[in-house]
Amino acid sequence: MRYSAVTIKDLARELGVSTSTVSRALRDSYEINPETKKMVMECAKRMNYQPNPIALSLKERKSRSIGVIVSEIANSFFSKAINGIESAAHERGYNVIIAQTQESYRKELSILEFLASRSIDGLLISIATETRNMEHFAALHARGLPLVFFDRITEDINTHTVVADNFQGSYEATSHLIGNGYRRIAHVTNSKNLSITQERLKGYRQALKDHQIPADKSYVQYCHHGGMIHSELENAFNNLMELRPLPDAIFAGGDKLTTGCLKILRSRGIKIPEEMALAGFSNSDLAEVTEPPLTVVKQPAFEMGRTATELLLELIESKRPVEEFEKRKFATRLLVHRSSIRPALTSIG
Amino acid sequence: MRYSAVTIKDLARELGVSTSTVSRALRDSYEINPETKKMVMECAKRMNYQPNPIALSLKERKSRSIGVIVSEIANSFFSKAINGIESAAHERGYNVIIAQTQESYRKELSILEFLASRSIDGLLISIATETRNMEHFAALHARGLPLVFFDRITEDINTHTVVADNFQGSYEATSHLIGNGYRRIAHVTNSKNLSITQERLKGYRQALKDHQIPADKSYVQYCHHGGMIHSELENAFNNLMELRPLPDAIFAGGDKLTTGCLKILRSRGIKIPEEMALAGFSNSDLAEVTEPPLTVVKQPAFEMGRTATELLLELIESKRPVEEFEKRKFATRLLVHRSSIRPALTSIG
DNA sequence: TTGAAAGCGCTAACAT
DNA sequence: ATGTTAGCGCTTTCAA
């Protein structure tokens, strides 16, 4: 059974006027007699007329919907960013179509093809951790599809980007660990090719450097799948546990990695922060009620989503090709909790 | 700048044939010369032709997209259910448009209007906690839009439904608390009008009854906004703390309520489970690393999402009106952790 | 085996 | 002030 709506034609027939009169009346055109307008409006309301957006889309060659590609909505940063995206999009009459890569490059490719073939007007992208090659994005961009990257961005494509100040967030968190007496700080992070990985790594390294702590490459562990594959984070962690001297703190570069490290530490009975401190990027609401409460770097996810969307809609609705691209950067916030505070008694200094 | 795709017309011009020939060749029609077919296919590939789904939609009067209405995607149950929904929908070439009510009836109304006007083919709905009146759904259903309710359902509309066995989950959790020596078990739950609230309440009451524990109405606190408004849960909690005798356990009937109670108990320094045990419905991955680890009733969210979608697509693609409606019910799982286990020393029995 | 033409719902240029 | 018509991309009779 098909749901069939009232069309402009039905109204025209009902009223004995032409479809164009109805169309113009509904759009409140100046060239329509006020009385006719009123008559049409009333009839439309009475018959519960709803314009068919598909016909409109076909005509205007746009669908008033935008796509969003993220790694997974269960990620606390992305679910909040999506709230921001939806709020900005709906305000301006746009639909949002969400798709998840689960950090997989293959999925990213197929999703991109899927979305492109669904006539979306533009795309918000946060790149999967597995992805190294940007050609699939470049091809679409070259064909004129408006693109805005957020959070995990690429330099390869010349368009708007929205990011958190990952360097700052990472620098602050690492400095905080150092300030609490930790010296052998490991860094568990996403795949090397990701923009956020590189920036966070830089912040981490700079903090070590500024405090005259030598950086050791083996203290940095990359998770090619962003902790999406459980064994991967386990391996990274095992690698760290084989190091001598043992790290005394872990700074994690992503939502799943932060909570993942917490789970592993807990499951192995390693005391936090006595034996190993933990801090990391996360937007989880539960950070303060875990055991121990987690020190986290929070990104303004909602605002970032909103801004990315506004920039995308600007691109979509711009009459002329946009030449100037913005790089918006948002400050992060460090929320300090017990997981990274060295207890007074065991302080080594 | 507009992204403009290759059309069937471009192919026809390129090859010097008619658009109908191209169309038929692409659809592999029997009445087209194999050589022509091959030629068209090659040209389509070469020019990177992608059929315009909007034109198709207009023609077929369907959009190959379904809407999903949930309270919020940051909810651990819904984010996983949505994964299931997307997996089933994408498999069959459907788009998913997600919208969030934030538990607000008003938002539910406007979202419904928005989605209905965007020519979706069907709708998956989990009702907002504020909603009491089902007329907005009934009106759409009456107009022939396929609807499937999941998780928070209504009896008022005759269609497929997908739920967890809320009674069972609630019964088991409450019985578990009783088995651990708790007798004064409070229940913090969603708005009274919600289906899940009623079923979970029944399970809770039945468990009390089966163990000869008198039910006290004041031990049940309803949150009309599902804990979405912070003060609401605070109030509910305060009400419980004024009771004498004081409850010795809380059983929470929803994701946000469970973690919300944890936060409140923690912030007030009330020891869990010594002073107050806690258990509740939640699909959070962090339940086992909170302090204390939480006893939770888990729903098979992914499977529920998949099933709801399959039922909806069945409805959408059915040639004749569907008369027989299914009520799918999924078993829940009780994961016991420390938050509900009475320590041996303080055991009263 | 192929082409011409109509039509899905809507808008807008062009009549009148 | 209103009507006629063409066209957005595609499929599908109907003709040839």
Coordinates of N, CA and C in Angstrom, one line a residue, chain B residues 188-263:
Chain B
V188 N 13.4 4.0 40.0 CA 13.4 5.3 39.4 C 13.2 5.0 37.9
T189 N 12.2 5.6 37.3 CA 11.9 5.2 35.9 C 11.4 6.4 35.1
N190 N 11.1 6.1 33.8 CA 10.7 7.1 32.9 C 9.2 7.5 33.2
S191 N 8.7 8.3 32.3 CA 7.3 8.7 32.4 C 6.4 7.6 32.4
K192 N 5.3 7.7 33.1 CA 4.3 6.6 33.3 C 3.7 6.1 32.0
N193 N 3.5 7.0 31.1 CA 2.8 6.7 29.9 C 3.6 5.8 28.9
L194 N 4.9 5.7 29.1 CA 5.7 4.9 28.2 C 5.5 3.4 28.4
S195 N 5.5 2.7 27.3 CA 5.3 1.2 27.3 C 6.4 0.6 28.2
I196 N 7.6 1.0 27.9 CA 8.7 0.3 28.7 C 8.6 0.6 30.2
T197 N 8.1 1.7 30.5 CA 7.9 2.1 31.9 C 6.9 1.1 32.6
Q198 N 5.8 0.9 31.9 CA 4.8 0.0 32.4 C 5.2 -1.4 32.6
E199 N 5.9 -1.9 31.6 CA 6.4 -3.3 31.6 C 7.5 -3.5 32.7
R200 N 8.4 -2.5 32.7 CA 9.4 -2.6 33.7 C 8.9 -2.5 35.1
L201 N 7.9 -1.7 35.3 CA 7.2 -1.6 36.6 C 6.6 -2.9 37.0
K202 N 5.9 -3.5 36.0 CA 5.2 -4.8 36.3 C 6.3 -5.9 36.7
G203 N 7.4 -5.9 36.0 CA 8.4 -6.9 36.4 C 8.9 -6.7 37.8
Y204 N 9.1 -5.4 38.1 CA 9.6 -5.0 39.4 C 8.6 -5.4 40.5
R205 N 7.3 -5.1 40.2 CA 6.3 -5.4 41.2 C 6.1 -6.9 41.4
Q206 N 6.2 -7.6 40.2 CA 6.0 -9.1 40.3 C 7.1 -9.7 41.2
A207 N 8.3 -9.2 41.0 CA 9.4 -9.8 41.7 C 9.2 -9.6 43.2
L208 N 8.8 -8.3 43.5 CA 8.5 -8.0 45.0 C 7.5 -9.0 45.5
K209 N 6.4 -9.1 44.7 CA 5.3 -9.9 45.2 C 5.7 -11.4 45.4
D210 N 6.4 -11.9 44.4 CA 6.9 -13.3 44.5 C 7.8 -13.6 45.6
H211 N 8.4 -12.5 46.2 CA 9.2 -12.7 47.4 C 8.6 -12.1 48.6
Q212 N 7.3 -11.9 48.5 CA 6.5 -11.5 49.7 C 7.0 -10.1 50.2
I213 N 7.5 -9.3 49.3 CA 7.9 -8.0 49.8 C 6.8 -7.0 49.4
P214 N 6.3 -6.3 50.4 CA 5.2 -5.3 50.1 C 5.6 -4.2 49.2
A215 N 4.8 -3.9 48.2 CA 5.1 -2.8 47.3 C 4.7 -1.5 47.9
D216 N 5.5 -0.5 47.8 CA 5.2 0.9 48.4 C 5.2 1.9 47.2
K217 N 4.1 2.5 47.0 CA 4.0 3.4 45.8 C 5.0 4.5 45.8
S218 N 5.3 5.0 47.1 CA 6.2 6.1 47.1 C 7.7 5.7 46.8
Y219 N 7.9 4.4 46.7 CA 9.2 3.9 46.3 C 9.4 4.0 44.8
V220 N 8.4 4.3 44.1 CA 8.5 4.4 42.6 C 8.5 5.9 42.2
Q221 N 9.5 6.3 41.6 CA 9.6 7.7 41.1 C 9.7 7.8 39.6
Y222 N 8.8 8.6 39.1 CA 8.8 8.8 37.6 C 9.5 10.0 37.2
C223 N 10.2 9.9 36.1 CA 10.9 11.1 35.5 C 10.2 11.4 34.2
H224 N 9.5 12.4 34.1 CA 8.7 12.7 33.0 C 9.5 13.0 31.7
H225 N 10.7 13.5 32.0 CA 11.6 13.8 30.8 C 12.8 12.8 30.7
G226 N 12.6 11.6 31.4 CA 13.6 10.5 31.2 C 15.0 10.9 31.7
G227 N 15.1 11.9 32.6 CA 16.4 12.2 33.1 C 17.1 13.2 32.2
M228 N 16.4 13.6 31.2 CA 17.0 14.6 30.2 C 17.2 15.9 30.9
I229 N 16.3 16.2 31.8 CA 16.4 17.5 32.6 C 17.0 17.1 33.9
H230 N 18.2 17.7 34.2 CA 18.9 17.2 35.4 C 18.1 17.3 36.7
S231 N 17.5 18.4 36.9 CA 16.8 18.7 38.2 C 15.7 17.6 38.4
E232 N 15.2 17.1 37.4 CA 14.1 16.1 37.5 C 14.6 14.9 38.3
L233 N 15.7 14.4 37.8 CA 16.3 13.2 38.5 C 16.7 13.5 39.9
E234 N 17.2 14.7 40.1 CA 17.6 15.2 41.4 C 16.4 15.1 42.3
N235 N 15.3 15.7 41.8 CA 14.1 15.7 42.6 C 13.6 14.3 43.0
A236 N 13.6 13.4 42.0 CA 13.1 12.1 42.2 C 14.0 11.5 43.3
F237 N 15.3 11.7 43.2 CA 16.2 11.1 44.2 C 15.9 11.7 45.6
N238 N 15.8 13.0 45.6 CA 15.5 13.7 46.9 C 14.2 13.1 47.6
N239 N 13.2 12.9 46.7 CA 12.0 12.3 47.3 C 12.3 11.0 47.9
L240 N 13.1 10.2 47.3 CA 13.5 8.9 47.9 C 14.2 9.0 49.2
M241 N 15.0 10.0 49.3 CA 15.9 10.2 50.5 C 15.1 10.7 51.7
E242 N 13.9 11.1 51.4 CA 13.0 11.6 52.5 C 12.2 10.5 53.1
L243 N 12.2 9.3 52.4 CA 11.4 8.2 52.9 C 12.0 7.6 54.1
R244 N 11.1 7.1 55.0 CA 11.6 6.3 56.1 C 10.7 5.0 56.2
P245 N 11.3 3.9 56.2 CA 12.7 3.6 56.2 C 13.3 4.0 54.8
L246 N 14.5 4.3 54.8 CA 15.2 4.7 53.6 C 15.3 3.5 52.7
P247 N 15.2 3.7 51.4 CA 15.5 2.5 50.5 C 16.9 2.1 50.6
D248 N 17.1 0.8 50.4 CA 18.5 0.3 50.5 C 19.0 -0.1 49.1
A249 N 18.1 0.1 48.1 CA 18.6 -0.2 46.7 C 17.7 0.7 45.7
I250 N 18.4 1.0 44.6 CA 17.6 1.6 43.5 C 17.7 0.8 42.3
F251 N 16.5 0.6 41.6 CA 16.5 -0.1 40.3 C 16.1 0.9 39.3
A252 N 16.9 1.3 38.4 CA 16.6 2.4 37.4 C 16.1 1.8 36.1
G253 N 15.1 2.4 35.6 CA 14.5 1.9 34.4 C 14.9 2.5 33.1
G254 N 16.2 3.0 33.0 CA 16.6 3.6 31.7 C 18.0 4.0 31.7
D255 N 18.6 4.1 30.5 CA 20.1 4.3 30.4 C 20.5 5.6 31.2
K256 N 19.9 6.7 30.8 CA 20.3 8.0 31.5 C 20.0 8.0 33.0
L257 N 18.9 7.2 33.3 CA 18.5 7.2 34.7 C 19.5 6.4 35.5
T258 N 20.0 5.3 35.0 CA 21.0 4.5 35.6 C 22.3 5.2 35.9
T259 N 22.8 5.8 34.8 CA 24.1 6.5 35.0 C 23.8 7.8 35.8
G260 N 22.7 8.4 35.7 CA 22.3 9.6 36.4 C 22.3 9.3 37.9
C261 N 21.7 8.2 38.3 CA 21.7 7.8 39.7 C 23.1 7.5 40.2
L262 N 23.9 6.9 39.4 CA 25.3 6.7 39.8 C 25.9 8.0 40.1
K263 N 25.7 9.0 39.3 CA 26.4 10.3 39.5 C 25.9 11.0 40.7

